[in-house]
Short mmCIF file of C-alpha atoms in Angstrom, two decimals:
data_model
loop_
_atom_site.label_atom_id
_atom_site.label_comp_id
_atom_site.label_asym_id
_atom_site.label_seq_id
_atom_site.Cartn_x
_atom_site.Cartn_y
_atom_site.Cartn_z
CA MET W 11 108.60 129.55 45.50
CA LEU W 12 110.67 130.34 48.78
CA LYS W 13 107.46 131.02 50.69
CA ILE W 14 105.53 127.96 49.77
CA ILE W 15 108.26 125.44 51.02
CA TYR W 16 108.43 127.84 54.58
CA ILE W 17 104.14 126.67 54.54
CA LEU W 18 104.93 123.25 53.80
CA LEU W 19 107.83 123.12 56.30
CA PHE W 20 106.06 124.83 59.26
CA SER W 21 102.63 122.06 58.48
CA LEU W 22 105.21 119.80 58.54
CA LEU W 23 106.46 120.64 62.31
CA LEU W 24 103.37 121.83 63.82
CA PRO W 25 102.21 118.53 65.04
CA PHE W 26 105.80 117.55 66.03
CA ALA W 27 104.92 120.90 68.28
CA LEU W 28 101.85 120.69 69.39
CA LYS W 29 102.83 117.19 69.76
CA ALA W 30 105.51 117.61 72.34
CA GLN W 31 103.97 120.88 73.95
CA ASP W 32 101.35 118.81 74.86
CA ILE W 33 103.15 115.55 76.43
CA ASN W 34 105.19 118.95 78.57
CA THR W 35 101.50 119.93 79.73
CA ILE W 36 100.82 116.41 80.43
CA ARG W 37 103.55 115.23 82.16
CA SER W 38 103.04 119.16 84.46
CA PHE W 39 99.40 118.06 85.11
CA SER W 40 100.84 114.91 86.50
CA ASP W 41 103.58 115.97 88.75
CA GLU W 42 100.82 117.98 90.39
CA GLN W 43 98.41 115.69 90.76
CA PHE W 44 101.79 113.71 92.48
CA LYS W 45 102.22 116.19 95.00
CA THR W 46 98.71 116.58 96.07
CA GLY W 47 97.86 112.90 96.56
CA ASN W 48 95.62 112.43 93.93
CA TYR W 49 97.72 109.33 92.66
CA GLN W 50 94.99 107.68 90.84
CA LEU W 51 94.76 110.27 87.95
CA ALA W 52 98.87 110.87 88.36
CA LEU W 53 99.42 107.24 87.94
CA LYS W 54 96.59 107.51 84.70
CA GLU W 55 98.02 110.77 83.18
CA TYR W 56 102.19 108.98 83.87
CA GLN W 57 101.75 106.62 81.94
CA ARG W 58 99.79 108.85 79.12
CA VAL W 59 102.95 110.42 79.08
CA LEU W 60 104.60 107.74 78.16
CA PHE W 61 102.41 105.72 75.82
CA PHE W 62 102.77 109.22 73.47
CA SER W 63 106.18 110.21 74.32
CA ASN W 64 109.49 109.03 72.20
CA ASP W 65 113.15 108.21 72.37
CA ASN W 66 113.09 106.88 76.01
CA GLU W 67 112.35 110.98 76.72
CA TYR W 68 110.38 109.90 80.02
CA ASN W 69 112.32 106.85 81.26
CA GLU W 70 112.35 108.20 85.07
CA LEU W 71 108.93 107.90 84.85
CA TYR W 72 108.65 104.32 85.88
CA SER W 73 109.98 105.32 89.33
CA LYS W 74 107.55 107.61 89.03
CA ILE W 75 104.86 104.90 88.67
CA ALA W 76 106.49 101.96 91.13
CA SER W 77 106.57 104.83 93.41
CA ILE W 78 102.80 105.05 93.17
CA HIS W 79 101.80 101.60 92.99
CA TYR W 80 103.86 101.49 96.59
CA LEU W 81 102.08 104.19 97.87
CA LEU W 82 98.41 102.22 96.60
CA SER W 83 99.58 99.24 97.88
CA ASP W 84 100.00 97.69 95.00
CA PHE W 85 103.62 95.82 95.17
CA SER W 86 103.15 93.36 93.00
CA LEU W 87 102.92 95.82 90.67
CA ALA W 88 105.22 98.53 92.27
CA ILE W 89 108.23 95.67 91.78
CA ARG W 90 107.40 95.46 87.64
CA TYR W 91 108.05 99.42 87.54
CA TYR W 92 111.08 98.99 89.70
CA ASP W 93 112.60 96.64 87.38
CA PHE W 94 111.46 97.71 83.88
CA ALA W 95 113.37 101.70 85.71
CA MET W 96 115.98 99.15 86.73
CA ARG W 97 116.72 98.49 83.03
CA VAL W 98 116.58 102.32 81.56
CA GLU W 99 119.06 103.59 84.16
CA ASP W 100 122.94 104.25 83.71
CA ASN W 101 123.68 105.39 87.14
CA ASP W 102 125.23 102.37 89.54
CA SER W 103 123.72 104.48 92.86
CA LEU W 104 120.59 105.22 91.75
CA ARG W 105 120.60 101.80 89.90
CA ILE W 106 120.83 100.25 93.66
CA GLU W 107 118.51 103.35 95.64
CA LEU W 108 115.86 101.62 92.85
CA ALA W 109 116.99 97.67 93.97
CA LEU W 110 116.31 98.63 97.22
CA LYS W 111 113.08 100.18 97.00
CA LYS W 112 111.92 97.40 94.82
CA ILE W 113 113.33 95.29 98.10
CA LEU W 114 110.66 97.46 100.20
CA CYS W 115 108.03 95.37 98.23
CA ASN W 116 108.99 92.78 99.13
CA PHE W 117 109.20 93.57 102.45
CA LYS W 118 105.90 94.44 102.49
CA LEU W 119 104.70 91.58 100.76
CA ASN W 120 106.85 89.43 102.96
CA ASP W 121 108.96 87.72 101.11
CA TYR W 122 111.72 87.44 102.26
CA TYR W 123 113.71 85.01 100.00
CA SER W 124 112.99 87.29 97.03
CA ALA W 125 114.42 90.61 99.41
CA LEU W 126 117.58 88.66 100.25
CA SER W 127 117.90 87.51 96.46
CA GLU W 128 118.18 91.00 95.25
CA LEU W 129 120.04 91.92 97.47
CA LEU W 130 122.66 89.49 96.66
CA ASP W 131 122.65 90.74 93.54
CA ILE W 132 123.23 94.99 94.51
CA HIS W 133 127.34 95.13 94.21
CA GLU W 134 128.83 96.24 96.68
CA PRO W 135 127.74 100.08 96.90
CA GLY W 136 130.30 102.36 97.41
CA THR W 137 128.76 105.01 99.02
CA GLY W 138 128.81 105.01 103.23
CA TYR W 139 124.60 105.20 103.14
CA LEU W 140 123.59 102.47 100.56
CA LYS W 141 126.47 100.09 102.12
CA ASP W 142 124.53 100.81 106.02
CA ARG W 143 120.98 100.18 103.86
CA LYS W 144 121.75 97.00 102.42
CA ALA W 145 123.19 96.16 105.62
CA LEU W 146 119.67 96.69 107.32
CA TYR W 147 118.01 95.02 105.00
CA MET W 148 120.06 92.55 104.69
CA GLY W 149 119.44 92.30 108.52
CA ILE W 150 115.37 91.86 107.95
CA CYS W 151 115.75 89.47 105.17
CA TYR W 152 117.28 87.32 107.98
CA PHE W 153 115.13 88.07 110.24
CA GLY W 154 112.78 87.01 108.46
CA LEU W 155 113.65 84.03 107.61
CA ASN W 156 113.85 83.11 111.29
CA ASP W 157 117.92 83.01 111.11
CA TYR W 158 118.20 85.69 113.92
CA GLU W 159 122.36 84.66 114.57
CA LYS W 160 123.04 86.50 111.42
CA SER W 161 120.32 89.30 111.12
CA ARG W 162 121.87 89.82 114.20
CA GLU W 163 125.56 89.82 112.06
CA TYR W 164 123.88 92.66 109.97
CA PHE W 165 121.56 94.33 112.37
CA SER W 166 125.08 94.77 113.88
CA GLN W 167 127.21 96.47 111.36
CA VAL W 168 124.41 99.76 111.22
CA LEU W 169 124.97 100.48 115.39
CA ASN W 170 127.27 102.42 117.46
CA PRO W 171 128.11 100.31 119.97
CA GLU W 172 125.56 101.10 123.04
CA GLY W 173 123.52 100.08 119.92
CA VAL W 174 125.29 96.15 119.72
CA THR W 175 125.47 96.05 123.17
CA GLU W 176 120.94 96.79 123.30
CA LEU W 177 120.77 94.46 119.95
CA PHE W 178 122.38 91.15 121.74
CA ASP W 179 119.98 92.17 124.76
CA LEU W 180 117.19 92.22 122.80
CA PHE W 181 118.18 89.11 120.39
CA HIS W 182 119.74 86.58 124.12
CA SER W 183 115.38 88.00 124.98
CA PHE W 184 113.85 86.85 122.16
CA GLU W 185 115.63 83.65 122.19
CA ARG W 186 114.66 82.90 125.35
CA TYR W 187 110.91 83.03 124.54
CA ASN W 188 111.37 80.66 121.69
CA ARG W 189 112.46 78.48 123.95
CA LYS W 190 110.00 78.75 126.32
CA TYR W 191 107.31 78.28 123.82
CA ARG W 192 108.76 76.19 121.67
CA PRO W 193 105.48 74.60 119.82
CA GLY W 194 106.85 71.16 120.04
CA LYS W 195 107.32 71.60 123.63
CA VAL W 196 104.08 72.93 124.43
CA GLU W 197 102.51 69.74 121.70
CA LEU W 198 104.15 67.44 123.42
CA MET W 199 102.67 68.83 127.07
CA SER W 200 99.33 68.22 125.45
CA ILE W 201 99.84 64.93 123.89
CA LEU W 202 101.37 64.02 128.03
CA LEU W 203 98.64 65.56 129.85
CA PRO W 204 95.38 67.29 127.72
CA GLY W 205 95.41 71.07 128.56
CA LEU W 206 98.54 71.51 130.13
CA GLY W 207 99.88 73.10 126.57
CA GLN W 208 97.17 75.91 126.83
CA ILE W 209 96.94 76.39 129.80
CA TYR W 210 101.18 76.79 129.91
CA THR W 211 100.57 79.63 127.04
CA GLY W 212 98.23 81.28 128.29
CA GLU W 213 94.90 79.93 126.92
CA VAL W 214 93.62 78.41 130.44
CA LEU W 215 89.83 78.37 129.30
CA SER W 216 91.01 76.14 126.41
CA GLY W 217 93.01 73.74 128.89
CA ILE W 218 90.23 73.26 130.72
CA ASN W 219 88.49 73.06 128.53
CA SER W 220 89.94 70.43 126.66
CA PHE W 221 91.23 68.20 129.77
CA VAL W 222 87.27 68.40 130.70
CA LEU W 223 86.15 66.71 127.83
CA MET W 224 89.11 63.91 127.38
CA THR W 225 88.19 63.31 131.71
CA GLY W 226 84.25 63.39 130.51
CA ILE W 227 85.17 60.73 127.03
CA THR W 228 87.50 58.57 129.29
CA ILE W 229 85.00 57.62 132.55
CA TYR W 230 82.34 57.00 129.40
CA ALA W 231 84.29 54.49 127.69
CA MET W 232 85.42 52.81 131.11
CA PHE W 233 81.37 52.66 132.23
CA THR W 234 80.90 51.78 128.60
CA ALA W 235 83.16 48.73 128.98
CA VAL W 236 82.17 47.56 132.33
CA ASN W 237 78.34 47.22 131.52
CA TYR W 238 78.47 46.38 128.40
CA THR W 239 81.92 44.67 125.99
CA LEU W 240 85.80 45.79 125.81
CA VAL W 241 85.14 46.03 122.03
CA ASP W 242 82.07 48.42 122.78
CA GLY W 243 84.48 50.57 125.42
CA LEU W 244 87.09 50.93 122.75
CA LEU W 245 84.66 51.15 120.28
CA VAL W 246 83.40 54.50 121.69
CA LEU W 247 87.07 55.61 122.79
CA SER W 248 88.48 55.31 119.67
CA SER W 249 85.41 57.34 117.83
CA TRP W 250 86.01 60.60 119.91
CA PHE W 251 88.93 60.08 122.22
CA TYR W 252 92.15 60.91 119.17
CA ARG W 253 88.94 63.83 117.79
CA TYR W 254 89.31 65.91 120.80
CA TYR W 255 92.65 64.71 121.51
CA ALA W 256 94.70 65.06 118.63
CA GLY W 257 92.71 68.91 118.55
CA GLY W 258 93.86 69.69 121.77
CA PHE W 259 97.37 69.03 121.24
CA THR W 260 97.37 71.00 117.76
CA ASN W 261 95.92 73.57 119.28
CA ALA W 262 98.67 73.80 121.95
CA HIS W 263 101.06 73.75 118.94
CA ASP W 264 98.95 76.62 117.63
CA SER W 265 98.87 78.74 119.95
CA ALA W 266 102.76 78.42 120.74
CA VAL W 267 103.10 79.41 117.20
CA ARG W 268 101.14 82.84 117.65
CA LYS W 269 102.57 83.67 120.77
CA THR W 270 106.51 83.69 119.72
CA GLU W 271 105.21 85.20 116.09
CA LEU W 272 103.34 88.03 118.38
CA GLU W 273 106.96 88.13 119.92
CA LYS W 274 108.57 88.90 116.67
CA ARG W 275 106.77 91.38 115.64
CA ARG W 276 107.53 93.35 119.18
CA ILE W 277 111.55 92.46 119.10
CA TYR W 278 111.02 93.37 115.44
CA THR W 279 109.62 96.53 116.15
CA GLU W 280 111.99 97.23 118.73
CA ILE W 281 115.36 96.73 116.87
CA LEU W 282 114.23 99.43 114.37
CA SER W 283 113.35 101.60 117.04
CA LEU W 284 116.51 100.83 118.30
CA ILE W 285 118.61 101.24 114.87
CA ASP W 286 116.44 104.10 114.86
CA ARG W 287 117.88 105.20 117.84
CA ASN W 288 121.79 104.32 117.85
CA GLN W 289 123.06 104.57 113.93
CA PHE W 290 126.09 104.53 113.28
CA ILE W 291 126.40 107.10 111.06
CA SER W 292 129.27 106.14 108.47
CA SER W 293 131.22 108.94 106.94
CA GLU W 294 132.40 107.28 103.56
#
């Protein structure tokens, strides 16, 4: 009788043992695929582990899956899985680390408002390393949102004194550049004299073309008014003049926007390089 009971117990427990063994095998296989860069297969197998596991035994895989989506440039799904990982994580420091990774995804999506909202929800980190990273990310957020004063303030928190001086010089140079190529100013130049705004921003051929075209239309309208009637001249002028006139100063505005955006990217790269060279190492 006792032998029969042992056989029955063994039969009941065997599937669970095999299931656990199978899941562990899949997990090990997934880890190997992840290490070798075979992310698509690793993602598929990690999802199988989560599907068949019980009691939240493999909750750390949410972070792994999020990392894979990040590496595959699927940042929206990465954000979703970082959310899952944060919900099941009890350690405060690890939760902050996951939140910062999620914010990196927002940066990739140029969603600086969401990134800033996430950062403001993070309580003040206890370690110097996490505190510095939060300050760095705050600086990036405000730079992306064109709030350069606050951006400079947060970037300064992660720099040594020498780096802070260089940072102020970079921002000062950028502010001067923005004033020089302010889109409204450049647009007004082309309103006053067609083509002038484009020439000012370096698009010389476009500016000359706009000036010649508008001059030609004006001369033709005057010729029509003299040889026919003033109304005919005005009709010619109104049908062609505003179309190309408005197009000219709109192009001048867009040219200034492109120019300042390119300079913004260059300055941003220089700021990150500066931080890399002159980062203040917290002693906390």
